[in-house]
mmCIF file of C-alpha atoms in Angstrom:
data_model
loop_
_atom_site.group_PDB
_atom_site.id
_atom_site.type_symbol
_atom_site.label_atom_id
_atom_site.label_comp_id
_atom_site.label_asym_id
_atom_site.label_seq_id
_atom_site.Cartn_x
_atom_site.Cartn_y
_atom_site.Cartn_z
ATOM 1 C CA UNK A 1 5.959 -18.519 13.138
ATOM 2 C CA UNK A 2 3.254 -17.125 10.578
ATOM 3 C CA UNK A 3 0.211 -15.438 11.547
ATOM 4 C CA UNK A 4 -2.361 -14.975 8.268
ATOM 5 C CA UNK A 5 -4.663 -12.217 8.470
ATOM 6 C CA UNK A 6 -8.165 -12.405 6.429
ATOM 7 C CA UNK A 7 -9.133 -8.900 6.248
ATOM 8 C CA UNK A 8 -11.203 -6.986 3.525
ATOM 9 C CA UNK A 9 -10.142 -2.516 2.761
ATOM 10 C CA UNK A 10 -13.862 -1.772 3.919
ATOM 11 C CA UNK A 11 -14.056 -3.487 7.120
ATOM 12 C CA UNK A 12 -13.732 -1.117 9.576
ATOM 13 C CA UNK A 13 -13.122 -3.702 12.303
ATOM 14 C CA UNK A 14 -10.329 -4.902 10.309
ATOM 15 C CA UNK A 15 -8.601 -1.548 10.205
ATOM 16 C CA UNK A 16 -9.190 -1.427 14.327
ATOM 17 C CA UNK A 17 -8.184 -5.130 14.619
ATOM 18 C CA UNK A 18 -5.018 -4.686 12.767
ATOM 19 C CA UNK A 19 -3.862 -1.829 15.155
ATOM 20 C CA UNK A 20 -5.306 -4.247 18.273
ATOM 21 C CA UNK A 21 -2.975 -7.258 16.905
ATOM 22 C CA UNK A 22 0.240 -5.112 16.296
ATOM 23 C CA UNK A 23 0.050 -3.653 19.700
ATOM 24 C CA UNK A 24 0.403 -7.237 20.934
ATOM 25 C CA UNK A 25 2.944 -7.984 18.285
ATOM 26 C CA UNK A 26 5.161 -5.407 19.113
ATOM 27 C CA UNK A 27 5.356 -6.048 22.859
ATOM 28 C CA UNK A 28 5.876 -10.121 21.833
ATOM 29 C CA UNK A 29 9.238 -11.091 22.930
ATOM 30 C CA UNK A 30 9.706 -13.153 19.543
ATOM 31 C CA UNK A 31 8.557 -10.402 17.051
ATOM 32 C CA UNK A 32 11.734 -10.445 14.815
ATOM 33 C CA UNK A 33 10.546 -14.715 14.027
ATOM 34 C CA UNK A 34 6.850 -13.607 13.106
ATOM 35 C CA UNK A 35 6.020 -13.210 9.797
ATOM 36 C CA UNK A 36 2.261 -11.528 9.167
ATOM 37 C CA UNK A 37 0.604 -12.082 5.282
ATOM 38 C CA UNK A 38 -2.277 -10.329 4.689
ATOM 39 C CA UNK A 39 -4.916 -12.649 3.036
ATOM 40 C CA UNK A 40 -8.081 -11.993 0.907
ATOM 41 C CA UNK A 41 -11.414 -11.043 2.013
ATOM 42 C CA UNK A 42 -14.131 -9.318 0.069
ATOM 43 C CA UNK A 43 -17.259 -8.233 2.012
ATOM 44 C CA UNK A 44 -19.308 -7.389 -0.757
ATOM 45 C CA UNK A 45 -18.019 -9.013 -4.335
ATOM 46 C CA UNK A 46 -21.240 -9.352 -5.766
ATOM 47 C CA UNK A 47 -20.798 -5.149 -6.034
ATOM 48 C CA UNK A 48 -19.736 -4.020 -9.491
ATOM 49 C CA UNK A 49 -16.721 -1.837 -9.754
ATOM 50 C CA UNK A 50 -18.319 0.953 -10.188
ATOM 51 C CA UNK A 51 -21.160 0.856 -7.719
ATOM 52 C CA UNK A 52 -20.308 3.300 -4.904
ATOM 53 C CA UNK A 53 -22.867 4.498 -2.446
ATOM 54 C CA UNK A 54 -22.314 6.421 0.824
ATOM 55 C CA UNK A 55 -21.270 4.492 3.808
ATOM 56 C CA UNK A 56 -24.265 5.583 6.199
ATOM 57 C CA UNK A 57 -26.797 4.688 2.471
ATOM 58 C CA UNK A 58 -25.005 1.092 2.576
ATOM 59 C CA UNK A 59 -25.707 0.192 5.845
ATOM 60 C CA UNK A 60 -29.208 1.315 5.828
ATOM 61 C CA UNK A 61 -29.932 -0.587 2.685
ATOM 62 C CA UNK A 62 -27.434 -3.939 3.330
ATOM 63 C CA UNK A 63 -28.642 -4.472 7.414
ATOM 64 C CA UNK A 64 -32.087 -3.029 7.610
ATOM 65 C CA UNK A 65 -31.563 -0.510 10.101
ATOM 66 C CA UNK A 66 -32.438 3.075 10.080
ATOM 67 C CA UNK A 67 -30.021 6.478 9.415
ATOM 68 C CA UNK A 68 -29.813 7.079 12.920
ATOM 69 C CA UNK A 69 -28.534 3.828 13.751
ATOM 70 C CA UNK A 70 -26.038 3.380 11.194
ATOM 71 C CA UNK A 71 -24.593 6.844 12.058
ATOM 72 C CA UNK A 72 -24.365 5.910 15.765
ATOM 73 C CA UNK A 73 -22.598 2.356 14.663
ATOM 74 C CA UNK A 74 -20.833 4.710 13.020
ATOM 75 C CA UNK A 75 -19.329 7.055 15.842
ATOM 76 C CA UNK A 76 -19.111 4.111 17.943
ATOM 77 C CA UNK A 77 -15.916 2.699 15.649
ATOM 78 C CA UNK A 78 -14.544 6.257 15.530
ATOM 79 C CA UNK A 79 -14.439 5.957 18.980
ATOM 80 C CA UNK A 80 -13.154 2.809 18.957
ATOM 81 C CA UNK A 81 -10.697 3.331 16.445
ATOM 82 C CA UNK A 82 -9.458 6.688 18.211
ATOM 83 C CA UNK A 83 -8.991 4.492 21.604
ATOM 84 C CA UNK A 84 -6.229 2.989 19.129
ATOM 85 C CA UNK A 85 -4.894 6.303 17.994
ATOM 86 C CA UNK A 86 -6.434 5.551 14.481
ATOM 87 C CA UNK A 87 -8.192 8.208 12.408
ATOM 88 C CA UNK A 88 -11.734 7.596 11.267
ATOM 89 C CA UNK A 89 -14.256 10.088 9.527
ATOM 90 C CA UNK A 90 -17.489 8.949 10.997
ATOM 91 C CA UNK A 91 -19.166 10.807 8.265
ATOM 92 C CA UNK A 92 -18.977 11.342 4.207
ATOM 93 C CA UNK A 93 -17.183 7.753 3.635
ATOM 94 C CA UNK A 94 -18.317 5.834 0.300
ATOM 95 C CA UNK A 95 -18.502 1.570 -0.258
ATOM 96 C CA UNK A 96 -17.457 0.274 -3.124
ATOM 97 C CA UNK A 97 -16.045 -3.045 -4.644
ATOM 98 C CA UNK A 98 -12.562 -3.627 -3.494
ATOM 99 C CA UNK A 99 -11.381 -6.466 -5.994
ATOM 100 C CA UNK A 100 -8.725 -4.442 -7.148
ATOM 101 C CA UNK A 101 -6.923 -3.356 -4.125
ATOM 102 C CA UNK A 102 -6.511 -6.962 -3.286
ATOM 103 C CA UNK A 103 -4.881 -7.516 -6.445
ATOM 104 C CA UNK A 104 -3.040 -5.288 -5.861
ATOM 105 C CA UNK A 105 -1.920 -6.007 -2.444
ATOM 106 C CA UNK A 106 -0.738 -9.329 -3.876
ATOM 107 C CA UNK A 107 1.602 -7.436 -6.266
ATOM 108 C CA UNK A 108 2.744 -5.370 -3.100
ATOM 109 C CA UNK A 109 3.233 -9.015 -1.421
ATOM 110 C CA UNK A 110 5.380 -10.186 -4.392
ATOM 111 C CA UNK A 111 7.463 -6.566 -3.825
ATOM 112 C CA UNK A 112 7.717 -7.518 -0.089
ATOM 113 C CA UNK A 113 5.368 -4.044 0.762
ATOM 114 C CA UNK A 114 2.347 -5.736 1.227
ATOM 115 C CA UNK A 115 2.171 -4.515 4.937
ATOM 116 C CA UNK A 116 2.788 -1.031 4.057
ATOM 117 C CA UNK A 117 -0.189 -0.330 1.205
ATOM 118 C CA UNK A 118 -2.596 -2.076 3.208
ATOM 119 C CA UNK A 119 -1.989 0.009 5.861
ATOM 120 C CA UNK A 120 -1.873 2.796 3.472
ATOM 121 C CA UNK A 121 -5.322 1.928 2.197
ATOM 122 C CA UNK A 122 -6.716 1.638 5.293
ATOM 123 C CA UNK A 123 -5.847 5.352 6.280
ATOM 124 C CA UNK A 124 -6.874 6.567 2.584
ATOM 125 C CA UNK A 125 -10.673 4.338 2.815
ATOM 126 C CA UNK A 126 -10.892 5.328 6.697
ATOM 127 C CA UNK A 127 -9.690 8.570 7.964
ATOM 128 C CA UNK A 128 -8.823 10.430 4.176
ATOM 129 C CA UNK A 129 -11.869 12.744 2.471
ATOM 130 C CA UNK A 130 -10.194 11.319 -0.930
ATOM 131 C CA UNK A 131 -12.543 8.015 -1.960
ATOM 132 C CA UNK A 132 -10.494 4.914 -2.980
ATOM 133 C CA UNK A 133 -13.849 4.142 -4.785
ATOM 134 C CA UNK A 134 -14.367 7.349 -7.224
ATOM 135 C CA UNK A 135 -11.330 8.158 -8.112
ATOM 136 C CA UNK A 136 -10.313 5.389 -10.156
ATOM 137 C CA UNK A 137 -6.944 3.403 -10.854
ATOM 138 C CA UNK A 138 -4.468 6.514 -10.231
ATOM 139 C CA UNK A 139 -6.099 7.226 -6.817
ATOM 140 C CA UNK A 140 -4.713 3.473 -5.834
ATOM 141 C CA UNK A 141 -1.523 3.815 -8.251
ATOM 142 C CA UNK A 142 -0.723 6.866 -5.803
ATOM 143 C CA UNK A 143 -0.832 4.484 -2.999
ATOM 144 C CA UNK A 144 1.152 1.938 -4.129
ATOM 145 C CA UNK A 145 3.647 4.282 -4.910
ATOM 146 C CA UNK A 146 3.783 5.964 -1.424
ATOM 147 C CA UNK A 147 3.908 2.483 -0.327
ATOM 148 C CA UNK A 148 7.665 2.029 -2.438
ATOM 149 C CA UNK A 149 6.252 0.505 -5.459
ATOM 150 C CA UNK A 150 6.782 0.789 -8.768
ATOM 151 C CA UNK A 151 3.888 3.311 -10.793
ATOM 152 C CA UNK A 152 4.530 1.553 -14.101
ATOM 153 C CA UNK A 153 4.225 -1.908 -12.631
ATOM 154 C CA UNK A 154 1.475 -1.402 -10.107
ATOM 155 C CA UNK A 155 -0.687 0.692 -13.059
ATOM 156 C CA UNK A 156 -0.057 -2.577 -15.518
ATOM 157 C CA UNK A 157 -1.507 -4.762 -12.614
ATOM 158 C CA UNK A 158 -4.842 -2.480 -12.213
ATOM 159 C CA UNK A 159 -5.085 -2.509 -15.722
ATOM 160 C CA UNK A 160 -4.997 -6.691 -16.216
ATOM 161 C CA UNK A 161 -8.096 -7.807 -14.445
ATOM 162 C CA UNK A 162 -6.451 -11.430 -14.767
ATOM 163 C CA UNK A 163 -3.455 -10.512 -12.696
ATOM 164 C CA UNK A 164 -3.535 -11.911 -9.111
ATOM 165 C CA UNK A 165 -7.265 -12.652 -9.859
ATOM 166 C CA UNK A 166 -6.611 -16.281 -8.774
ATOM 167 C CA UNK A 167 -3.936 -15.474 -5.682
ATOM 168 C CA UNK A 168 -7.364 -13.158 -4.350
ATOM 169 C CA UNK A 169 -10.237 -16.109 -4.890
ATOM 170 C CA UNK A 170 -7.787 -18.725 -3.418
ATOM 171 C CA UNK A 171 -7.444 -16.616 -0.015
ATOM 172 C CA UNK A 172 -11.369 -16.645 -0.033
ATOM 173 C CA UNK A 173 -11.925 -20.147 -0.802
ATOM 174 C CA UNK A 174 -9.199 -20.876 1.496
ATOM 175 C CA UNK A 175 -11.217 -18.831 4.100
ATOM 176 C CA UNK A 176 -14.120 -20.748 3.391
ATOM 177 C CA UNK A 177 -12.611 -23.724 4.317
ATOM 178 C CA UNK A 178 -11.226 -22.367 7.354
ATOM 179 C CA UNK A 179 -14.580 -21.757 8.749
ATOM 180 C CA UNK A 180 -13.490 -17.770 8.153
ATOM 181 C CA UNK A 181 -17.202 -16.371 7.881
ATOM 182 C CA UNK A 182 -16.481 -12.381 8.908
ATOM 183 C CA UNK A 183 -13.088 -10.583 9.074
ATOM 184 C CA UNK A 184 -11.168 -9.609 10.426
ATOM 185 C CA UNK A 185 -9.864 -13.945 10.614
ATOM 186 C CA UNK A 186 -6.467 -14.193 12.128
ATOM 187 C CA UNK A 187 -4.494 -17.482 11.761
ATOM 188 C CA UNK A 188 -1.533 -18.553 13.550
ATOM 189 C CA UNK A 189 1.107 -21.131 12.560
ATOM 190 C CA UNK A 190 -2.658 -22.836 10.737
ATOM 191 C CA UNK A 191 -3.154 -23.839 14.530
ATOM 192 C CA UNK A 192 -5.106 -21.131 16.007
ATOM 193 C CA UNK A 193 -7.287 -19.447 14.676
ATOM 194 C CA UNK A 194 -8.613 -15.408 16.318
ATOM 195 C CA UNK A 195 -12.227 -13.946 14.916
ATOM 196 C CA UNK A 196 -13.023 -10.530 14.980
ATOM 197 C CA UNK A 197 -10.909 -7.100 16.587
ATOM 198 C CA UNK A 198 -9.874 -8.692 19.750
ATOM 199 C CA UNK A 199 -8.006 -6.918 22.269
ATOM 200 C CA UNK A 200 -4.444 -6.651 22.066
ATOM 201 C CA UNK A 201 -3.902 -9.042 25.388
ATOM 202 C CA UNK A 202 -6.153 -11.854 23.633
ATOM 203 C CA UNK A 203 -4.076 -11.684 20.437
ATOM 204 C CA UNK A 204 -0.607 -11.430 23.044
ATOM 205 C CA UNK A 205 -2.648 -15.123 24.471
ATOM 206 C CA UNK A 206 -2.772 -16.118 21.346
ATOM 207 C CA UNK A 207 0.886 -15.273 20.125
ATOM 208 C CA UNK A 208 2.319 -17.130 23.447
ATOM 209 C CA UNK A 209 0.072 -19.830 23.094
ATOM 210 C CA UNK A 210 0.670 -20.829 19.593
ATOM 211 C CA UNK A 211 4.533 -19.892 19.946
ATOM 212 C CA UNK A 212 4.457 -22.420 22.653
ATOM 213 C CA UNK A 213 3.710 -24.944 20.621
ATOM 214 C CA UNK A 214 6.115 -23.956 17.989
ATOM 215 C CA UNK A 215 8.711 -23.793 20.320
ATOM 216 C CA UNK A 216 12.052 -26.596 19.055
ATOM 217 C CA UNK A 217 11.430 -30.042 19.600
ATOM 218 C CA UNK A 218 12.563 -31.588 23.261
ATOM 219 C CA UNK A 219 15.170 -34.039 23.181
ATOM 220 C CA UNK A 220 14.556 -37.426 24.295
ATOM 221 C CA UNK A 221 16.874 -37.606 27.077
ATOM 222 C CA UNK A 222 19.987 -39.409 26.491
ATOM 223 C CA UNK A 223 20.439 -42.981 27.613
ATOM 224 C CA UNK A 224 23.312 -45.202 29.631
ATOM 225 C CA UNK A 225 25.066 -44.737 25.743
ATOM 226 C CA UNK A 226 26.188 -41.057 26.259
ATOM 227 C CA UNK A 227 25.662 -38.799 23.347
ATOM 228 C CA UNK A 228 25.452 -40.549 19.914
ATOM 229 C CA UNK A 229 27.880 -39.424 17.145
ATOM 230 C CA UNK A 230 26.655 -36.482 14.924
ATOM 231 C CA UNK A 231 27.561 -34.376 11.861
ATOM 232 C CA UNK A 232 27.474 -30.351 12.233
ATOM 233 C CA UNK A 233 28.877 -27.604 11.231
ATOM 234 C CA UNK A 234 32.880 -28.841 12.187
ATOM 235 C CA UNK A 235 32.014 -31.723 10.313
ATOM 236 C CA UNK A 236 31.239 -35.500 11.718
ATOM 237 C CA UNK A 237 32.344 -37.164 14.577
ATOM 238 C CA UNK A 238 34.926 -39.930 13.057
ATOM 239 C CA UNK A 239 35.363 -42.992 15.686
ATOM 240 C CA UNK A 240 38.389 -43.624 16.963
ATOM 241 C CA UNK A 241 40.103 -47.161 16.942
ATOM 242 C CA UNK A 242 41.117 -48.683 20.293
#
């Protein structure tokens, strides 16, 4: 079974909805058949690459609402995020465009680490004092290679804006047309489809549900004929003459 996750590096509630969906996923009695692919998701990629701005200035400026109540959103998903023994630095976090981590991430996919740098870059946006945004490619070249990729390779990919351009606008056209319109946007076996950081016991619903359904095909029971002759692995039944 696949489950697709839509998720963007500056969603918070991606970061706690990841930890929420591999709580349920490790207590799923069929983990070792799932396999999870991270999918693209930009919140803002109208921003240029190098427009930062402080996290608390963003939300003021992007949802209308005053200091007070961005910093209380704020310590509300470090609280949240804490509850799933997640780090989170309610204050001195930057926004900026994340285009190039999920070019990157698609490299990491091709390398079979995808899961570990995006995890990786969640911790570094989320709970590190080191910006993602500011410090420019070798900040997320140092990422990729704590995540067990190659520096050469994953510094030629930052520095080809055409590579995995089209793998990162596919996953959010192909969001579009899921009726994805916030992440995190959890799809499973393109059956079932989870909005937003659930907890873990909807997403373990969700996993039983949809494995359910995924389950091997029932046999149509067998009629006054016995069991029909087959090939397998010991080769095919041959008919014997009378």
């Amino acid at each position: 079974m696949r489950v697709e996750i839509w998720s963007d590096i500056a969603c918070p509630w991606c970061y706690v909805g990841k930890a929420r969906f591999e709580k349920a996923l490790a207590a799923f009695p069929h983990r070792d058949d799932v396999e999870v692919v991270h999918r693209s998701f930009e919140l803002d990629p109208g921003r240029a690459k190098g427009d930062v701005q402080p996290v608390i200035t963003m939300l003021t400026r992007k949802y209308g609402m005053s200091e007070a109540q961005a910093e209380a959103g704020e310590d509300n998903l470090g609280a949240q995020a804490a509850a799933e023994g997640l780090d989170y630095r309610t204050r001195g976090r930057d926004h900026g465009n994340t285009f190039d981590m999920h070019r990157l991430l698609h490299f990491a996919k091709e390398q079979g680490r995808q899961d570990e740098l995006i995890q990786l870059l969640y911790r570094a946006n989320f709970a590190e004092e080191r910006s993602v945004f500011t410090e420019g490619d070798e900040r997320l070249v140092e990422l990729a290679v704590a995540a067990g990729l190659d520096a050469e390779a994953a510094r030629a990919v930052l520095a080809d804006p055409s590579r995995h351009a089209d793998e990162v606008r596919a996953d959010e056209a192909e969001a579009a047309q899921l009726g994805a319109t916030g992440v995190p946007f959890f799809v499973l076996d393109r059956k079932y489809g989870v909005s937003g950081a659930q907890p873990a016991e909807v997403f373990t619903r969700a996993l039983t549900q949809a494995w359910g359904e995924h389950s091997p095909l029932t046999l149509v029971e067998q009629g006054d004929q016995g069991e029909a002759d087959a090939c397998g692995p010991d080769g095919c039944a041959v008919p014997q003459r009378g």
